Amino acid sequence: ITAQKYSIMVGSGGAGSSNTNSKGTNGSNSIFDSMTAFGGGGGGSEATATGANGGSGGGAAGIGANSNGGSGNVGQGNRGGNQVWGGGGNGGSGGGGASANGEDLIANHTKGGYGGDGIANSISGVSITYAGGGGGATDASTAGAGGAGGGGIGSKFGSTPGAGTANTGGGGGGGDNVPGATGGSGIVIISYVTADWSGYTINGGTITTSGIYTIHTFYSSGTFSVETGFPIGSVKALVVGGGAGGGANGGGGGGAGGYQYNASYNVSAQTYSITVGTKGMGTNDATQGNNGNSSIFSSITAYGGGGGASGAVPNGSNGASGGGAHRNNTGGSATQGNSGGVGLSSGDSNGGGGGGSASVGSNSTGTDTGGNGGAGTSNSISGSSVIYAAGGGGGGNSTAGSGGSGIGGAGGTYNTNGSSASPANTGSGGGGSGAYGSGKVGGNGSDGIVIISYVTANFGTCSLTGTGNTITTNGANSIATFIVSGTFTVVSATSAPTVTTQAVSSIALSTATGNGTVTADGGATITERGVCWNTSTSPTTANNKAISSGTTGAYTAAMTGLSAGTLYYVRAYAINSVGTSYGNEVTFTTLNIPTVTSPTVTSVTSNSAVLGANVTSDGGAAITARGTCWGTSANPTTNCVAEGGTTTGVFTHTRAGLPSGTLIYYRGYATNSEGTGYSADGTFTTLSPAIVDWNNSNVQEITLSANRSFTFTNGKSGGLYIIIIKQDAIGGRTITWPSNVGFASGTAPVLTSSANAVDVVKFVYDGSNYIDIGTTLNVHH
């Protein structure tokens, strides 16, 4: 598998046939990448007796004639059971299983056929058998058992057949005069050695572990996601393996280390392990020069060079470039560079040159001249042109082979050592020692090198480890040079964070909750994040801000000290070492208390009035109550009664129980979740009681122009008094009698309300109370 998202399909179990005219439905396929497990074939029925083909085939129906089971898919399953009619009862054959055919019924129909067995597998961590066939039905005594692996039992005498076990792929049992049973759903299980995928993020299915394994089990369709570090940029990479040592006694030159250069290699933000291949050492005549060791950066490997031959081991070693041969023998072959030269001496012992990255090692010549080392390859990744990976020269008698490109070790002459490759860390081979040099040794190769060059501005502050390893600059580029093994940490280029703003929530009169998301930290640590706001556009942290802890991801911030009923502009923000970033702008308006205006008063009496007001705004929150308040001083907050409405607009209601003849202050109010708003004050004076002084006359007349109350005074004990009450041209006026007036009926009469109506009431005074002795209503209209 590779780092990608795989769609996983888990096949559903096929439905059992519900009538005699159709087969059972095939199961659906399960799929992972290029692997497809086909759904099982449906079992035959009376009218369509042949079992259907599938992953494993369905069993044939017993119908009084020969019929065949369905075929299984090659490599996945087996056929369903066949029918060979022999008389007697009806019995269906078994469905095929993953490891066996369904049971045939041959001239025996007193039973149902058994389902074929499935296959056991321990991928889940325990042994489970999958894909057993369903059992056949019978109208006789023995139903067909389901095959091992979730197969359902067949029906007998009309009993209910068994369904295939879920997520085993087992077949459903056949039905006898009842519908067949549903097959079991499939399953997909993926298991891997946990440590092998430690650098990846893998998700999908139900994830468990078993020992060293991680197991993803898909009981239903889904996605299997394999993710690794996403490439953040490309670098130039030069990887050179360690050069090999030269051989001895007319020894072959050491082969160069591998030369691997990639001008555009993708890297991700992670720490890479860097291996610098060490040099192979030159040896004496008893063995070949030692091979160099490989250098490695990520997936780039440069192999070590092959050691040069010696007198006792005359063939050059294979390597990235092959080692040179000893006298009349074969140079080593190459995997990444060139082969070593052949020793072609007819006289003295001379060695071939070691192979280089740019050319083969040359053969020895004449009777006493060693072969030259193969040329290296020039590269300017470091900022200046340097040659890498040249072969070492072969040893000669009178004339030594030269080191390739001047950096491979030169061969020795008669009785002298071979020279070591120089300068260091070019991955070049050492020279072979000269002829007849008992005890002399070949030269050492040079260590390899790894150089990584990247555009400085495209990355963050990358770092490395390893003594002597360095990061230098060359113009716009940074150059990481590894002369010993170490690590290289790649950091994403830093930029200001990326942040988005979401709608403000929990809005109140003076507070609200800001919402933001830091979607990327820009490659540097988030030092602060939050929301900022102002009453004009494009707010910054210099205006107002609320800080939220954390780095990336969604967050909230509490906004306080806001003004009621005010439009605010809001942006999320985040800060890192590069700077401050702001998200998109959103707006909101804080809530307010309701606005109430226009207090009104009508129908004033001595003890009541109709009061009202106009709720012109709910303040952004639902009105929960509205009404009026009154008192005998300004800005009353007592005697408040709700009118009953909960909307904006004009309202009125009657307020009773007012003191008579009194200056009343009143105002409207409305309440929401944020508080109560009041209108301006209005004033009015309740009417005073009308005074009826019987000293003036025993018969008195009053015309009502409003609702009135009365007070009787100066009555004489035993006196007879008459009051004539007239309605004005409007009518409908009422009166409130004095408390010392009593009526024979126990209640005061209801006055005639029509315009200009006249009512007459007679009293006798007993010294304390005025007793009604007759009321004449509507005397004149």
Short mmCIF file of C-alpha atoms in Angstrom, two decimals, residues 250-585:
data_model
loop_
_atom_site.label_atom_id
_atom_site.label_comp_id
_atom_site.label_asym_id
_atom_site.label_seq_id
_atom_site.Cartn_x
_atom_site.Cartn_y
_atom_site.Cartn_z
CA GLY A 250 50.38 -5.03 -7.23
CA GLY A 251 46.96 -4.39 -5.77
CA GLY A 252 43.93 -3.03 -7.58
CA GLY A 253 42.73 0.46 -6.82
CA GLY A 254 39.69 0.83 -4.62
CA GLY A 255 36.35 1.54 -6.32
CA ALA A 256 34.56 4.86 -5.77
CA GLY A 257 31.47 5.13 -3.62
CA GLY A 258 28.13 5.59 -5.35
CA TYR A 259 27.33 9.05 -6.68
CA GLN A 260 23.61 9.89 -6.39
CA TYR A 261 22.38 13.37 -7.22
CA ASN A 262 18.75 14.56 -7.25
CA ALA A 263 18.12 18.16 -8.29
CA SER A 264 14.54 18.20 -6.99
CA TYR A 265 13.79 15.90 -4.09
CA ASN A 266 10.60 16.43 -2.08
CA VAL A 267 10.94 16.63 1.68
CA SER A 268 8.42 16.98 4.47
CA ALA A 269 8.60 18.62 7.87
CA GLN A 270 10.29 15.88 9.88
CA THR A 271 13.67 14.72 11.14
CA TYR A 272 15.62 12.60 8.68
CA SER A 273 18.31 10.16 9.74
CA ILE A 274 21.45 10.77 7.69
CA THR A 275 24.05 8.03 7.23
CA VAL A 276 27.47 8.98 5.86
CA GLY A 277 29.26 5.90 4.59
CA THR A 278 32.72 5.48 6.05
CA LYS A 279 35.75 4.64 3.92
CA GLY A 280 37.08 1.17 3.27
CA MET A 281 40.59 0.58 4.63
CA GLY A 282 43.47 -0.59 2.53
CA THR A 283 44.81 -4.05 3.37
CA ASN A 284 47.84 -6.26 3.04
CA ASP A 285 48.34 -9.03 0.55
CA ALA A 286 46.16 -11.52 2.43
CA THR A 287 42.81 -10.02 1.44
CA GLN A 288 41.09 -7.48 -0.76
CA GLY A 289 40.80 -3.87 0.24
CA ASN A 290 37.74 -3.25 2.36
CA ASN A 291 34.57 -2.05 0.68
CA GLY A 292 33.31 1.41 1.51
CA ASN A 293 29.98 1.78 3.33
CA SER A 294 26.73 3.18 2.04
CA SER A 295 25.50 6.74 2.56
CA ILE A 296 21.77 7.26 2.98
CA PHE A 297 19.38 10.22 2.93
CA SER A 298 15.71 9.31 3.00
CA SER A 299 15.10 7.02 0.01
CA ILE A 300 18.42 7.93 -1.63
CA THR A 301 21.19 5.40 -1.06
CA ALA A 302 24.70 5.62 -2.45
CA TYR A 303 26.48 2.28 -2.01
CA GLY A 304 30.05 1.88 -0.90
CA GLY A 305 32.80 1.21 -3.44
CA GLY A 306 34.29 -2.27 -4.06
CA GLY A 307 37.70 -3.06 -2.57
CA GLY A 308 40.78 -3.45 -4.76
CA ALA A 309 42.24 -6.93 -5.32
CA SER A 310 45.41 -8.24 -3.66
CA GLY A 311 47.84 -10.97 -4.59
CA ALA A 312 46.07 -13.58 -2.48
CA VAL A 313 42.56 -12.50 -3.56
CA PRO A 314 43.14 -11.36 -7.16
CA ASN A 315 39.65 -10.25 -8.29
CA GLY A 316 38.31 -6.81 -7.48
CA SER A 317 35.25 -6.60 -5.24
CA ASN A 318 31.88 -5.55 -6.55
CA GLY A 319 30.44 -2.28 -5.28
CA ALA A 320 28.98 1.03 -6.34
CA SER A 321 32.06 1.13 -8.54
CA GLY A 322 34.15 -2.02 -8.72
CA GLY A 323 37.65 -2.49 -7.32
CA GLY A 324 40.60 -2.96 -9.66
CA ALA A 325 41.96 -6.48 -10.28
CA HIS A 326 45.39 -7.98 -9.51
CA ARG A 327 47.53 -9.28 -12.36
CA ASN A 328 45.52 -10.98 -15.13
CA ASN A 329 42.25 -11.10 -13.16
CA THR A 330 38.83 -9.44 -13.28
CA GLY A 331 37.86 -6.08 -11.83
CA GLY A 332 34.74 -5.76 -9.65
CA SER A 333 31.41 -4.94 -11.27
CA ALA A 334 29.42 -1.79 -10.54
CA THR A 335 25.89 -1.13 -9.25
CA GLN A 336 25.89 2.67 -9.47
CA GLY A 337 29.16 3.69 -11.13
CA ASN A 338 31.72 1.83 -13.23
CA SER A 339 33.68 -1.40 -13.04
CA GLY A 340 37.27 -1.79 -11.92
CA GLY A 341 40.16 -2.24 -14.35
CA VAL A 342 41.80 -5.55 -15.24
CA GLY A 343 45.36 -6.39 -14.28
CA LEU A 344 47.04 -7.29 -17.60
CA SER A 345 50.60 -7.86 -16.62
CA SER A 346 52.67 -10.49 -18.40
CA GLY A 347 55.57 -9.92 -16.12
CA ASP A 348 55.42 -8.08 -12.81
CA SER A 349 52.38 -7.91 -10.56
CA ASN A 350 50.40 -4.80 -11.52
CA GLY A 351 46.83 -3.84 -10.51
CA GLY A 352 43.94 -2.32 -12.45
CA GLY A 353 42.48 1.02 -11.45
CA GLY A 354 39.34 1.21 -9.32
CA GLY A 355 36.15 2.27 -11.09
CA GLY A 356 34.97 5.87 -10.74
CA SER A 357 31.55 7.43 -10.96
CA ALA A 358 32.29 8.90 -14.40
CA SER A 359 34.44 6.20 -16.02
CA VAL A 360 35.81 2.70 -15.61
CA GLY A 361 39.10 2.04 -13.92
CA SER A 362 41.76 1.55 -16.57
CA ASN A 363 43.60 -1.68 -17.06
CA SER A 364 47.23 -2.07 -16.11
CA THR A 365 49.61 -1.78 -19.07
CA GLY A 366 52.88 -3.32 -20.12
CA THR A 367 54.88 -5.27 -17.66
CA ASP A 368 55.11 -2.79 -14.82
CA THR A 369 52.43 -0.04 -14.96
CA GLY A 370 49.31 0.05 -12.78
CA GLY A 371 45.95 1.16 -14.21
CA ASN A 372 44.60 4.61 -13.49
CA GLY A 373 41.55 5.11 -11.32
CA GLY A 374 38.23 5.99 -12.98
CA ALA A 375 37.25 9.64 -13.13
CA GLY A 376 34.94 11.24 -10.63
CA THR A 377 32.00 13.59 -11.21
CA SER A 378 31.97 17.33 -10.67
CA ASN A 379 29.13 18.94 -8.74
CA SER A 380 28.61 22.52 -7.49
CA ILE A 381 25.92 21.83 -4.87
CA SER A 382 28.22 23.14 -2.16
CA GLY A 383 28.63 26.49 -3.88
CA SER A 384 31.84 25.64 -5.69
CA SER A 385 32.76 22.90 -8.13
CA VAL A 386 34.02 19.77 -6.38
CA ILE A 387 34.79 16.34 -7.84
CA TYR A 388 33.41 13.30 -6.06
CA ALA A 389 33.66 9.52 -6.32
CA ALA A 390 36.85 8.82 -8.26
CA GLY A 391 38.63 5.44 -8.33
CA GLY A 392 41.98 4.63 -6.78
CA GLY A 393 45.05 3.89 -8.98
CA GLY A 394 46.42 0.36 -9.34
CA GLY A 395 49.81 -0.61 -7.92
CA GLY A 396 52.67 -1.11 -10.39
CA ASN A 397 56.32 -2.05 -10.45
CA SER A 398 58.02 0.94 -11.95
CA THR A 399 54.96 3.10 -12.71
CA ALA A 400 51.95 3.47 -10.43
CA GLY A 401 48.43 4.11 -11.65
CA SER A 402 47.24 7.61 -10.85
CA GLY A 403 44.20 8.28 -8.71
CA GLY A 404 41.10 9.24 -10.68
CA SER A 405 40.57 13.00 -11.16
CA GLY A 406 43.43 13.69 -8.77
CA ILE A 407 41.37 12.75 -5.71
CA GLY A 408 41.54 8.95 -5.79
CA GLY A 409 44.57 7.49 -4.02
CA ALA A 410 47.53 6.81 -6.33
CA GLY A 411 48.94 3.32 -6.58
CA GLY A 412 52.31 2.42 -5.13
CA THR A 413 55.42 1.30 -7.03
CA TYR A 414 57.93 -1.42 -6.20
CA ASN A 415 57.74 -2.18 -2.48
CA THR A 416 55.69 0.95 -1.54
CA ASN A 417 52.27 1.46 -0.01
CA GLY A 418 49.35 2.73 -1.97
CA SER A 419 48.21 6.29 -1.26
CA SER A 420 44.97 7.11 0.49
CA ALA A 421 42.27 9.11 -1.28
CA SER A 422 42.40 12.83 -0.63
CA PRO A 423 40.75 15.18 0.16
CA ALA A 424 38.43 13.63 2.70
CA ASN A 425 34.74 13.05 2.16
CA THR A 426 34.81 12.69 -1.60
CA GLY A 427 33.93 8.98 -1.56
CA SER A 428 37.01 8.08 -3.64
CA GLY A 429 38.99 4.82 -3.68
CA GLY A 430 42.44 4.22 -2.22
CA GLY A 431 45.45 3.23 -4.33
CA GLY A 432 46.81 -0.32 -4.52
CA SER A 433 50.32 -0.97 -3.13
CA GLY A 434 53.24 -1.62 -5.50
CA ALA A 435 54.58 -4.91 -6.77
CA TYR A 436 56.74 -7.13 -4.61
CA GLY A 437 55.87 -5.17 -1.52
CA SER A 438 55.80 -7.78 1.21
CA GLY A 439 54.08 -6.21 4.21
CA LYS A 440 52.98 -3.15 2.26
CA VAL A 441 49.29 -2.09 2.26
CA GLY A 442 46.89 -0.41 -0.06
CA GLY A 443 45.71 3.13 0.59
CA ASN A 444 42.46 3.93 2.38
CA GLY A 445 39.44 5.26 0.57
CA SER A 446 37.80 8.50 1.65
CA ASP A 447 34.54 8.78 3.57
CA GLY A 448 31.37 9.60 1.74
CA ILE A 449 29.33 12.76 2.07
CA VAL A 450 25.73 13.95 2.06
CA ILE A 451 24.97 17.51 0.96
CA ILE A 452 21.47 19.01 0.95
CA SER A 453 20.89 22.41 -0.61
CA TYR A 454 17.61 24.30 -0.26
CA VAL A 455 16.26 27.77 -0.92
CA THR A 456 16.44 29.40 2.49
CA ALA A 457 13.24 31.40 2.10
CA ASN A 458 11.22 28.29 1.27
CA PHE A 459 11.84 26.66 4.65
CA GLY A 460 11.93 27.48 8.30
CA THR A 461 15.01 27.18 10.47
CA CYS A 462 16.26 23.71 9.63
CA SER A 463 18.86 22.06 11.84
CA LEU A 464 21.24 19.13 11.93
CA THR A 465 23.28 17.02 14.29
CA GLY A 466 26.70 15.34 14.02
CA THR A 467 30.13 16.61 14.92
CA GLY A 468 31.61 18.59 12.05
CA ASN A 469 28.36 18.77 10.09
CA THR A 470 27.47 22.31 9.08
CA ILE A 471 24.79 24.51 7.56
CA THR A 472 26.21 27.34 5.48
CA THR A 473 24.71 29.82 3.04
CA ASN A 474 25.47 30.52 -0.57
CA GLY A 475 23.38 33.35 -1.91
CA ALA A 476 19.70 32.45 -1.60
CA ASN A 477 20.52 28.85 -0.62
CA SER A 478 21.31 27.09 2.62
CA ILE A 479 23.65 24.11 2.40
CA ALA A 480 23.62 21.29 4.94
CA THR A 481 26.85 19.29 4.69
CA PHE A 482 27.18 15.94 6.47
CA ILE A 483 30.68 14.54 6.83
CA VAL A 484 29.55 12.14 9.55
CA SER A 485 26.22 10.49 10.25
CA GLY A 486 23.61 12.59 11.98
CA THR A 487 20.10 13.95 11.59
CA PHE A 488 18.54 16.67 9.46
CA THR A 489 15.39 18.36 10.73
CA VAL A 490 13.26 20.01 8.08
CA VAL A 491 11.05 22.86 9.23
CA SER A 492 8.29 24.46 7.22
CA ALA A 493 8.82 28.00 6.11
CA THR A 494 7.40 30.33 8.73
CA SER A 495 4.68 32.77 7.91
CA ALA A 496 2.01 34.59 9.79
CA PRO A 497 -0.75 32.24 11.01
CA THR A 498 -3.90 31.50 9.05
CA VAL A 499 -7.06 32.30 10.96
CA THR A 500 -10.80 32.47 10.26
CA THR A 501 -13.62 34.20 12.13
CA GLN A 502 -16.96 32.57 12.89
CA ALA A 503 -20.24 34.22 13.90
CA VAL A 504 -20.41 35.78 17.36
CA SER A 505 -22.56 33.81 19.82
CA SER A 506 -24.15 34.28 23.26
CA ILE A 507 -24.88 37.94 22.55
CA ALA A 508 -26.13 39.92 25.57
CA LEU A 509 -26.39 43.57 26.64
CA SER A 510 -22.72 44.06 27.50
CA THR A 511 -21.11 40.70 26.69
CA ALA A 512 -20.76 38.26 23.80
CA THR A 513 -18.63 35.26 22.78
CA GLY A 514 -16.22 35.60 19.87
CA ASN A 515 -15.35 32.52 17.82
CA GLY A 516 -12.27 31.83 15.70
CA THR A 517 -10.17 29.03 14.24
CA VAL A 518 -6.41 28.98 13.70
CA THR A 519 -6.14 26.69 10.67
CA ALA A 520 -2.33 26.89 10.37
CA ASP A 521 0.40 28.18 12.67
CA GLY A 522 2.62 29.28 9.76
CA GLY A 523 5.42 26.99 10.89
CA ALA A 524 6.02 28.92 14.10
CA THR A 525 4.56 28.66 17.59
CA ILE A 526 1.32 30.57 18.20
CA THR A 527 2.05 32.98 21.04
CA GLU A 528 -1.40 34.55 21.27
CA ARG A 529 -4.82 34.18 19.71
CA GLY A 530 -8.21 35.70 20.33
CA VAL A 531 -10.74 38.13 18.89
CA CYS A 532 -10.64 41.90 18.51
CA TRP A 533 -13.53 44.32 17.99
CA ASN A 534 -14.44 47.92 17.41
CA THR A 535 -17.42 50.06 16.41
CA SER A 536 -15.80 50.71 13.02
CA THR A 537 -14.54 48.32 10.36
CA SER A 538 -11.21 46.42 10.36
CA PRO A 539 -10.66 46.20 14.12
CA THR A 540 -7.17 45.36 15.38
CA THR A 541 -5.70 44.27 18.68
CA ALA A 542 -4.99 47.94 19.37
CA ASN A 543 -8.73 48.58 19.72
CA ASN A 544 -10.30 45.93 21.98
CA LYS A 545 -9.31 42.28 22.31
CA ALA A 546 -10.05 39.11 24.25
CA ILE A 547 -7.36 36.41 24.46
CA SER A 548 -7.99 32.67 24.26
CA SER A 549 -5.40 30.10 25.35
CA GLY A 550 -4.09 27.45 22.95
CA THR A 551 -2.47 27.28 19.54
CA THR A 552 -4.20 25.84 16.49
CA GLY A 553 -7.83 24.80 16.14
CA ALA A 554 -11.17 26.31 17.07
CA TYR A 555 -11.48 28.56 20.13
CA THR A 556 -13.79 31.01 21.89
CA ALA A 557 -13.06 34.31 23.62
CA ALA A 558 -15.27 36.24 26.06
CA MET A 559 -15.97 39.81 24.94
CA THR A 560 -16.90 42.11 27.84
CA GLY A 561 -17.49 45.80 28.51
CA LEU A 562 -19.70 46.23 25.45
CA SER A 563 -22.26 48.99 25.04
CA ALA A 564 -25.90 48.03 24.79
CA GLY A 565 -27.62 48.16 21.42
CA THR A 566 -24.36 48.82 19.55
CA LEU A 567 -23.13 47.49 16.19
CA TYR A 568 -19.67 45.92 16.51
CA TYR A 569 -17.14 44.69 13.93
CA VAL A 570 -15.17 41.58 14.96
CA ARG A 571 -12.11 39.69 13.64
CA ALA A 572 -10.31 36.67 15.02
CA TYR A 573 -6.54 37.02 15.23
CA ALA A 574 -3.43 34.94 15.92
CA ILE A 575 0.19 35.91 16.53
CA ASN A 576 3.46 34.03 15.91
CA SER A 577 7.07 35.14 15.52
CA VAL A 578 6.38 36.35 11.98
CA GLY A 579 3.48 38.61 12.84
CA THR A 580 -0.24 38.98 13.45
CA SER A 581 -2.91 37.62 11.14
CA TYR A 582 -6.57 38.54 11.14
CA GLY A 583 -9.53 36.51 9.99
CA ASN A 584 -12.53 37.65 8.03
CA GLU A 585 -14.74 40.33 9.54
#
